[in-house]
Coordinates of C-alpha atoms in Angstrom, one line a residue:
M1 CA 91.0 77.7 101.6
H2 CA 90.9 81.2 100.2
T3 CA 90.7 83.2 103.4
S4 CA 94.0 85.0 102.6
C5 CA 93.4 85.3 98.9
Y6 CA 92.6 88.4 96.9
P7 CA 89.9 89.4 96.2
Q8 CA 87.7 88.2 99.0
R9 CA 85.1 87.0 96.5
G10 CA 86.8 85.0 93.8
I11 CA 87.0 85.3 90.0
L12 CA 85.6 82.5 87.9
L13 CA 87.0 82.0 84.4
V14 CA 84.6 80.2 82.0
D15 CA 86.0 79.2 78.6
D16 CA 86.2 76.0 76.7
E17 CA 89.8 76.6 75.7
E18 CA 92.2 75.3 78.4
A19 CA 95.1 77.3 77.0
F20 CA 93.2 80.6 77.5
L21 CA 92.2 79.6 81.0
R22 CA 95.8 78.9 81.9
S23 CA 97.3 82.0 80.3
M24 CA 94.6 84.3 81.8
S25 CA 95.1 82.8 85.3
V26 CA 98.8 83.5 85.1
A27 CA 98.3 87.0 83.8
L28 CA 95.7 87.8 86.6
E29 CA 98.1 86.6 89.3
R30 CA 101.3 88.1 88.0
Q31 CA 99.9 91.5 86.7
A32 CA 97.1 92.2 89.2
G33 CA 97.9 90.1 92.2
F34 CA 94.6 88.2 92.0
S35 CA 95.1 84.8 93.6
H36 CA 91.4 83.8 94.4
L37 CA 90.7 82.2 91.0
Y38 CA 88.5 79.4 89.8
R39 CA 88.5 77.9 86.3
C40 CA 85.6 76.2 84.4
Q41 CA 86.1 74.6 81.0
D42 CA 82.6 73.0 80.8
S43 CA 79.9 75.7 80.7
R44 CA 77.4 73.3 82.1
Q45 CA 79.2 73.3 85.4
A46 CA 79.4 77.0 85.8
M47 CA 76.1 77.5 87.7
S48 CA 76.9 74.8 90.2
M49 CA 80.3 76.4 90.9
L50 CA 78.6 79.7 91.6
A51 CA 76.4 78.0 94.1
T52 CA 79.2 76.3 96.0
H53 CA 82.0 78.9 95.9
P54 CA 82.3 82.6 97.0
I55 CA 82.5 84.1 93.6
G56 CA 82.0 87.8 92.8
I57 CA 83.2 88.1 89.2
V58 CA 82.7 85.8 86.2
L59 CA 84.9 86.1 83.1
L60 CA 82.7 84.6 80.5
D61 CA 83.4 83.5 76.9
L62 CA 80.5 83.9 74.5
T63 CA 81.2 81.1 72.1
M64 CA 81.2 77.7 73.8
P65 CA 79.7 74.2 73.3
Y66 CA 76.7 73.0 75.4
L67 CA 75.7 76.4 77.0
S68 CA 76.6 79.5 75.2
G69 CA 77.9 82.6 77.0
E70 CA 74.7 84.5 76.3
E71 CA 72.6 81.7 77.9
L72 CA 74.9 81.6 80.9
L73 CA 74.7 85.4 81.2
S74 CA 71.0 85.3 81.4
Q75 CA 71.0 82.7 84.1
I76 CA 73.7 84.4 86.2
S77 CA 71.8 87.8 86.0
A78 CA 68.6 86.2 87.1
Q79 CA 70.0 84.0 89.9
H80 CA 73.1 85.9 91.1
P81 CA 72.5 89.6 90.4
D82 CA 75.3 90.5 92.8
I83 CA 77.9 88.9 90.6
S84 CA 79.6 91.0 87.9
V85 CA 79.9 89.3 84.5
I86 CA 82.6 90.4 82.1
I87 CA 82.2 89.1 78.6
I88 CA 85.1 87.8 76.5
S89 CA 84.5 87.3 72.8
G90 CA 86.5 86.6 69.7
L91 CA 84.3 88.9 67.7
N92 CA 84.3 92.6 67.8
Q93 CA 80.6 93.2 67.2
L94 CA 79.0 96.3 68.6
E95 CA 75.4 94.9 68.5
T96 CA 76.4 91.8 70.4
A97 CA 78.2 93.9 73.0
M98 CA 75.2 96.1 73.5
D99 CA 72.9 93.1 73.9
C100 CA 75.2 91.7 76.6
I101 CA 75.3 95.0 78.5
R102 CA 71.5 95.2 78.3
S103 CA 71.3 91.6 79.6
G104 CA 73.3 92.6 82.7
A105 CA 77.0 92.3 81.7
F106 CA 79.4 94.6 83.6
D107 CA 81.7 94.9 80.6
Y108 CA 82.6 93.5 77.2
Y109 CA 86.1 92.8 75.7
V110 CA 87.5 91.2 72.6
K111 CA 90.0 88.4 73.0
T112 CA 92.4 89.9 70.6
T113 CA 92.4 93.3 72.5
E114 CA 95.4 94.2 74.5
E115 CA 95.4 92.0 77.7
R116 CA 96.2 95.0 79.9
R117 CA 92.9 96.6 79.2
L118 CA 91.0 93.5 80.2
I119 CA 92.9 93.2 83.5
D120 CA 92.3 96.9 84.2
G121 CA 88.6 96.2 83.6
I122 CA 88.6 93.4 86.1
K123 CA 90.3 95.6 88.6
R124 CA 87.5 98.2 88.2
A125 CA 84.9 95.5 88.8
V126 CA 86.7 94.3 92.0
Q127 CA 87.0 97.8 93.3
M128 CA 83.3 98.5 92.6
Q129 CA 82.3 95.3 94.5
Q130 CA 84.5 96.2 97.4
M131 CA 83.0 99.7 97.6
Q132 CA 79.4 98.3 97.5
A133 CA 80.3 95.8 100.2
E134 CA 81.8 98.5 102.4
N135 CA 78.9 100.8 102.0
Q136 CA 76.4 98.1 102.9
A137 CA 78.5 97.1 105.9
L138 CA 78.8 100.7 107.0
R139 CA 75.0 101.3 106.7
Q140 CA 74.3 98.2 108.8
R141 CA 76.7 99.3 111.5
V142 CA 75.4 102.9 111.6
L143 CA 71.8 101.8 111.8
S144 CA 72.5 99.2 114.5
D145 CA 75.1 101.4 116.2
T146 CA 77.2 98.4 117.0
L147 CA 80.8 97.4 116.7
E148 CA 81.6 93.8 115.8
Q149 CA 85.1 93.9 117.3
P150 CA 85.2 96.5 120.1
E151 CA 88.3 94.9 121.5
V152 CA 90.4 96.1 118.6
F153 CA 89.8 99.7 119.7
A154 CA 90.5 99.1 123.4
Q155 CA 93.7 101.2 123.2
V156 CA 91.9 104.2 121.9
I157 CA 90.5 105.8 125.1
T158 CA 87.2 107.5 124.0
Q159 CA 83.5 107.8 124.5
N160 CA 83.1 110.3 121.7
K161 CA 80.4 109.7 119.1
A162 CA 82.6 110.9 116.2
M163 CA 85.3 108.5 117.2
R164 CA 82.7 105.6 117.4
A165 CA 81.6 106.5 113.9
I166 CA 85.2 106.2 112.8
F167 CA 85.5 102.8 114.4
Q168 CA 82.3 101.7 112.5
Y169 CA 83.8 102.9 109.2
L170 CA 87.1 101.1 109.9
E171 CA 85.2 97.8 110.4
S172 CA 83.3 98.3 107.2
I173 CA 86.6 98.7 105.1
S174 CA 88.5 96.0 107.0
T175 CA 88.4 93.5 104.1
S176 CA 89.4 96.0 101.5
L177 CA 93.0 96.0 100.2
Q178 CA 92.8 99.6 98.9
P179 CA 94.9 102.4 100.4
V180 CA 93.8 104.3 103.5
L181 CA 94.7 107.9 104.2
I182 CA 94.6 109.0 107.8
S183 CA 94.7 112.8 108.4
G184 CA 94.6 114.8 111.6
E185 CA 96.7 117.1 113.7
S186 CA 99.8 115.9 115.4
G187 CA 99.1 113.9 118.6
V188 CA 95.6 112.8 117.8
G189 CA 96.5 109.1 117.6
K190 CA 96.9 108.4 113.9
E191 CA 99.3 105.5 114.6
Q192 CA 96.7 103.8 116.8
I193 CA 94.1 104.1 114.0
A194 CA 96.6 102.5 111.6
Q195 CA 97.2 99.7 114.1
A196 CA 93.4 99.2 114.4
I197 CA 93.0 98.9 110.6
H198 CA 95.8 96.4 110.4
T199 CA 94.3 94.3 113.2
L200 CA 90.9 94.4 111.7
S201 CA 92.2 93.1 108.4
R202 CA 93.3 89.8 110.1
S203 CA 96.2 89.6 107.7
H204 CA 99.0 87.1 108.5
G205 CA 101.8 89.6 107.8
P206 CA 103.2 92.3 110.0
L207 CA 102.6 96.0 110.3
I208 CA 105.7 97.8 109.0
S209 CA 105.9 101.5 109.8
V210 CA 108.1 104.0 107.9
N211 CA 108.3 107.8 108.7
V212 CA 109.1 109.3 105.3
A213 CA 109.6 112.9 106.6
G214 CA 113.1 114.1 105.7
L215 CA 114.0 111.1 103.5
D216 CA 115.6 112.0 100.2
D217 CA 114.8 110.2 97.1
N218 CA 117.6 107.7 97.3
V219 CA 117.1 106.8 100.9
F220 CA 113.3 106.5 100.3
S221 CA 113.9 104.1 97.4
D222 CA 116.3 101.9 99.3
T223 CA 114.1 101.9 102.4
L224 CA 111.0 100.8 100.6
F225 CA 112.3 98.8 97.7
G226 CA 115.5 97.4 99.1
H227 CA 118.5 96.6 96.9
R228 CA 120.6 93.9 95.3
R229 CA 124.2 93.2 96.2
G230 CA 126.5 95.6 94.3
A231 CA 123.6 98.0 93.4
F232 CA 125.7 101.0 94.6
T233 CA 128.9 101.6 96.5
G234 CA 128.8 100.0 99.9
A235 CA 126.0 97.6 99.0
D236 CA 128.0 94.5 100.0
T237 CA 124.9 92.4 100.7
A238 CA 121.4 92.3 99.4
R239 CA 118.7 94.0 101.5
S240 CA 115.0 93.5 101.5
G241 CA 112.9 96.7 101.5
M242 CA 110.0 97.6 103.8
I243 CA 107.5 96.6 101.1
E244 CA 108.9 93.0 101.1
Q245 CA 109.0 92.9 104.9
A246 CA 105.3 93.9 105.0
T247 CA 104.3 91.1 102.6
G248 CA 100.9 89.7 103.6
G249 CA 100.4 92.6 106.0
T250 CA 100.4 96.4 106.1
L251 CA 102.9 99.1 105.1
F252 CA 102.3 102.3 107.1
L253 CA 103.8 105.5 105.6
D254 CA 103.7 108.2 108.2
E255 CA 104.1 112.0 107.4
I256 CA 103.3 111.4 103.7
G257 CA 102.8 115.1 103.2
D258 CA 106.6 115.6 103.5
L259 CA 107.4 113.2 100.7
S260 CA 109.6 114.7 98.0
P261 CA 108.3 115.1 94.4
A262 CA 110.6 112.4 93.0
S263 CA 109.5 109.9 95.7
Q264 CA 105.9 110.8 95.1
V265 CA 106.2 109.6 91.5
K266 CA 107.7 106.3 92.7
L267 CA 105.0 105.7 95.3
L268 CA 102.3 106.5 92.6
R269 CA 103.7 103.9 90.3
L270 CA 103.9 101.3 93.1
I271 CA 100.2 101.8 93.9
Q272 CA 99.1 102.0 90.2
E273 CA 101.1 99.0 88.9
G274 CA 101.3 97.0 92.1
E275 CA 104.9 96.2 91.5
Y276 CA 108.4 97.7 92.2
Y277 CA 112.1 97.2 91.3
P278 CA 114.7 96.8 94.1
L279 CA 117.7 99.0 93.4
G280 CA 120.0 97.3 90.9
S281 CA 117.4 94.8 89.8
D282 CA 115.6 94.5 86.5
R283 CA 113.1 92.0 87.7
P284 CA 109.9 93.5 89.3
K285 CA 108.4 92.3 92.5
R286 CA 104.7 92.4 93.4
L287 CA 103.3 94.6 96.1
R288 CA 101.5 92.2 98.5
A289 CA 100.7 94.6 101.4
R290 CA 98.0 97.1 102.1
I291 CA 99.2 100.7 102.2
I292 CA 98.1 103.1 104.9
A293 CA 99.4 106.7 104.8
A294 CA 99.1 109.4 107.4
T295 CA 99.7 113.1 107.6
H296 CA 99.1 116.1 109.8
Q297 CA 99.3 118.5 106.9
D298 CA 96.5 119.9 104.7
L299 CA 97.1 117.9 101.5
E300 CA 94.5 119.9 99.6
A301 CA 96.4 123.1 100.3
K302 CA 99.6 121.3 99.1
L303 CA 97.7 120.3 95.9
A304 CA 96.8 123.9 95.3
S305 CA 100.5 124.9 95.6
N306 CA 101.6 122.0 93.5
D307 CA 103.6 120.5 96.4
F308 CA 101.7 117.2 96.2
R309 CA 100.6 115.2 93.2
N310 CA 96.9 115.2 92.5
D311 CA 96.9 111.7 91.1
L312 CA 98.8 110.3 94.1
Y313 CA 96.4 112.1 96.5
Y314 CA 93.4 110.4 95.1
R315 CA 95.1 107.0 94.9
L316 CA 95.9 107.2 98.6
K317 CA 92.4 108.6 99.5
V318 CA 90.4 105.6 98.3
H319 CA 89.4 105.3 102.0
H320 CA 89.8 108.4 104.2
V321 CA 89.8 108.8 108.0
E322 CA 89.9 112.3 109.6
V323 CA 90.8 112.0 113.3
P324 CA 89.2 114.9 115.2
P325 CA 91.5 117.0 117.5
L326 CA 91.1 116.8 121.3
R327 CA 89.3 120.2 121.5
Q328 CA 86.5 118.6 119.4
R329 CA 86.2 115.6 121.7
L330 CA 86.3 117.3 125.1
D331 CA 83.9 114.6 126.5
D332 CA 87.0 112.3 126.4
L333 CA 89.0 114.5 128.8
P334 CA 87.9 112.8 132.0
L335 CA 88.6 109.3 130.6
L336 CA 92.0 110.4 129.2
L337 CA 93.0 112.2 132.3
D338 CA 92.2 109.2 134.6
Y339 CA 93.9 106.8 132.2
F340 CA 97.1 108.8 132.0
L341 CA 97.1 109.5 135.8
A342 CA 97.0 105.8 136.5
E343 CA 99.6 105.0 133.8
A344 CA 102.0 107.7 135.0
A345 CA 101.6 106.7 138.6
K346 CA 102.4 103.0 137.8
E347 CA 105.4 103.9 135.6
L348 CA 106.8 106.3 138.3
S349 CA 106.0 103.9 141.1
K350 CA 103.7 106.4 142.9
S351 CA 100.2 106.1 144.2
T352 CA 97.5 107.4 141.8
P353 CA 96.6 111.0 142.7
T354 CA 93.1 112.3 142.8
A355 CA 92.3 114.9 140.2
P356 CA 90.5 118.0 141.6
K357 CA 87.1 118.6 140.2
E358 CA 88.0 122.0 138.8
L359 CA 90.8 120.5 136.7
Y360 CA 88.4 119.1 134.2
A361 CA 86.8 122.5 133.7
L362 CA 90.2 124.2 133.4
L363 CA 91.4 121.8 130.8
S364 CA 88.2 122.1 128.7
H365 CA 89.1 125.7 128.0
Y366 CA 92.6 125.0 126.6
H367 CA 93.2 124.8 122.8
W368 CA 95.3 121.7 123.0
P369 CA 97.7 122.3 120.0
G370 CA 99.5 119.1 120.9
N371 CA 96.3 117.1 121.4
I372 CA 96.4 113.8 123.3
R373 CA 100.2 113.6 123.2
E374 CA 100.4 117.0 124.9
L375 CA 97.8 116.0 127.6
K376 CA 99.8 112.8 128.3
A377 CA 103.1 114.8 128.7
L378 CA 101.4 117.3 131.1
V379 CA 99.9 114.5 133.2
Y380 CA 103.3 112.8 133.5
D381 CA 105.0 116.0 134.5
A382 CA 102.3 116.8 137.1
V383 CA 102.4 113.2 138.5
S384 CA 106.2 113.3 138.7
R385 CA 106.0 116.5 140.9
H386 CA 103.0 115.7 143.1
K387 CA 103.5 114.8 146.7
A388 CA 100.0 115.1 148.3
R389 CA 96.9 113.0 147.8
V390 CA 95.2 115.5 145.4
L391 CA 97.0 116.4 142.2
S392 CA 98.4 119.9 141.9
M393 CA 97.0 122.0 139.1
D394 CA 100.2 124.2 138.8
V395 CA 101.6 122.4 135.7
F396 CA 98.3 122.8 133.8
R397 CA 97.8 126.4 134.9
Q398 CA 101.2 127.5 133.7
V399 CA 100.6 126.1 130.2
I400 CA 97.1 127.5 129.9
H401 CA 98.2 130.9 131.3
S402 CA 101.1 130.9 128.8
E403 CA 98.8 130.3 125.9
S404 CA 96.3 132.9 126.9
K405 CA 99.1 135.5 127.1
T406 CA 100.3 134.5 123.7
L407 CA 96.8 134.9 122.2
D408 CA 96.4 138.3 123.9
T409 CA 99.7 139.7 122.5
S410 CA 99.2 138.3 119.0
A411 CA 95.7 139.6 118.5
N412 CA 95.3 142.9 116.6
A413 CA 93.2 145.6 118.1
S414 CA 91.5 146.1 114.7
D415 CA 90.2 142.5 115.0
R416 CA 88.5 143.1 118.3
V417 CA 85.0 143.9 117.2
Y418 CA 82.6 143.0 120.1
F419 CA 79.5 145.0 119.4
P420 CA 77.5 145.6 116.2
S421 CA 77.6 149.2 115.3
E422 CA 73.9 149.3 114.5
K423 CA 72.9 148.4 118.0
P424 CA 73.2 150.4 121.3
L425 CA 76.1 149.7 123.6
P426 CA 75.4 147.8 126.8
T427 CA 76.1 149.4 130.1
V428 CA 79.2 148.5 132.1
Q429 CA 77.0 146.8 134.7
E430 CA 75.4 144.7 132.0
I431 CA 78.8 143.8 130.5
N432 CA 80.1 142.8 134.0
Q433 CA 77.1 140.5 134.6
L434 CA 77.4 138.9 131.1
L435 CA 81.1 138.2 131.8
I436 CA 80.4 136.7 135.2
D437 CA 77.6 134.5 133.8
E438 CA 79.8 133.2 131.0
A439 CA 82.7 132.6 133.3
M440 CA 80.5 130.6 135.7
T441 CA 79.1 128.6 132.7
R442 CA 82.6 127.8 131.4
A443 CA 83.8 126.9 134.9
Q444 CA 80.8 124.6 135.4
G445 CA 79.8 126.5 138.5
N446 CA 83.3 126.5 140.1
Q447 CA 83.8 130.0 141.6
S448 CA 87.6 129.6 142.0
L449 CA 88.1 128.7 138.3
A450 CA 85.6 131.3 137.1
A451 CA 87.4 134.0 139.1
R452 CA 90.7 133.1 137.5
L453 CA 89.2 133.1 134.0
I454 CA 88.2 136.8 134.3
G455 CA 91.0 138.0 136.5
L456 CA 89.1 138.5 139.8
S457 CA 89.8 137.2 143.3
Q458 CA 87.3 134.5 144.5
P459 CA 86.0 136.8 147.3
A460 CA 85.4 139.5 144.8
L461 CA 83.5 137.2 142.4
N462 CA 81.5 135.8 145.3
K463 CA 80.5 139.3 146.4
R464 CA 79.3 140.2 142.8
L465 CA 77.3 136.9 142.6
K466 CA 75.6 137.6 145.8
K467 CA 74.8 141.2 144.7
S468 CA 73.3 139.9 141.4
A469 CA 71.3 137.1 143.1
P470 CA 67.5 137.7 143.1

């Protein structure tokens, strides 16, 4: 019944005043988006409701007939220690409040106090419970080293341990509605991670993606919030924004690091308040979608230069995923290469070529500034040119040779310190042998590749290897 409600574990309101139960239920739904609510007017029924319904928070009045709030608090604390109890009282008494906290209450509020403070307190309790559930789920997955839904990650080609740890983390936060920040260099697959998060959430709504790079404040507002008819010149019809289109699903904001300062303020308010105003409207709408943001930029550096708001950064970073670059997951190169070879051959209507063994060693020494996207482009280019059964390495050699020349010309001679001054210099013969040994290690024993790495011909390298052999 409540599978699509928020929060996942419901909120039980216990009070003998029907008017308070009604007004508080409306306030929780309209102001906080809480729809998983239960109401109990007879305190004697509260414990049976806790036993039969998935409840995580109890909003409990102190002064009630039959069972008092203090008696119920004692029973809930003893039988359901995982449930957070928030006390609501008509009396502002410090001693009573302290007694309730000592008895296990999560918080204490006075009924005459501003309603907004109470709702904010309930939000904190919900967030804390979500974090506890996520941490427990993550611990269980890490200890068992299992994935509950491995099929969700089928499109992410990997055998890397760091990537598997990310998958386990994503499963642990799948039920949370809090924002997720995905960071990583261009081309590492942040969009695939966003898709996986959306799929894991099992939400009934769609995944709506918006690239916010280059959007000025007006376009950003219209794109996200939409507008009413007549809101501005040319607005002949009403238009729903991306937030409304993502209702019940996920709103993915790509390149969030490029967002303008004015748009950052609007996004912050959207996340904080959970509501927004379409352009030309004075009636707010609720945010009913999970927000995922992604960036290839160093947001902490942008914080230091005041180019990105500190408060927005921490609102977006409730959950954080750092996707490693390809050069840190080189064990995935064979899998990715084979996958892209087959994909490119199919798309180009060619037979799948065989990759030479030395190609894997060659690619493992490349920096991969464009990451997986660059690898895919190189493979497609190589397959489009190949004619023989074995794939030519020319396309890859050109790129890697070009980068090595760039690195050579950009390096300063003053930075090239190879030997500690306090130690004697090695002989030329020793240096030559060390260089050859390192080249053979990097080339995984392939003489042809090792020779190219150090600028020798293969016969010359073979001669030196034979000379140094015992």
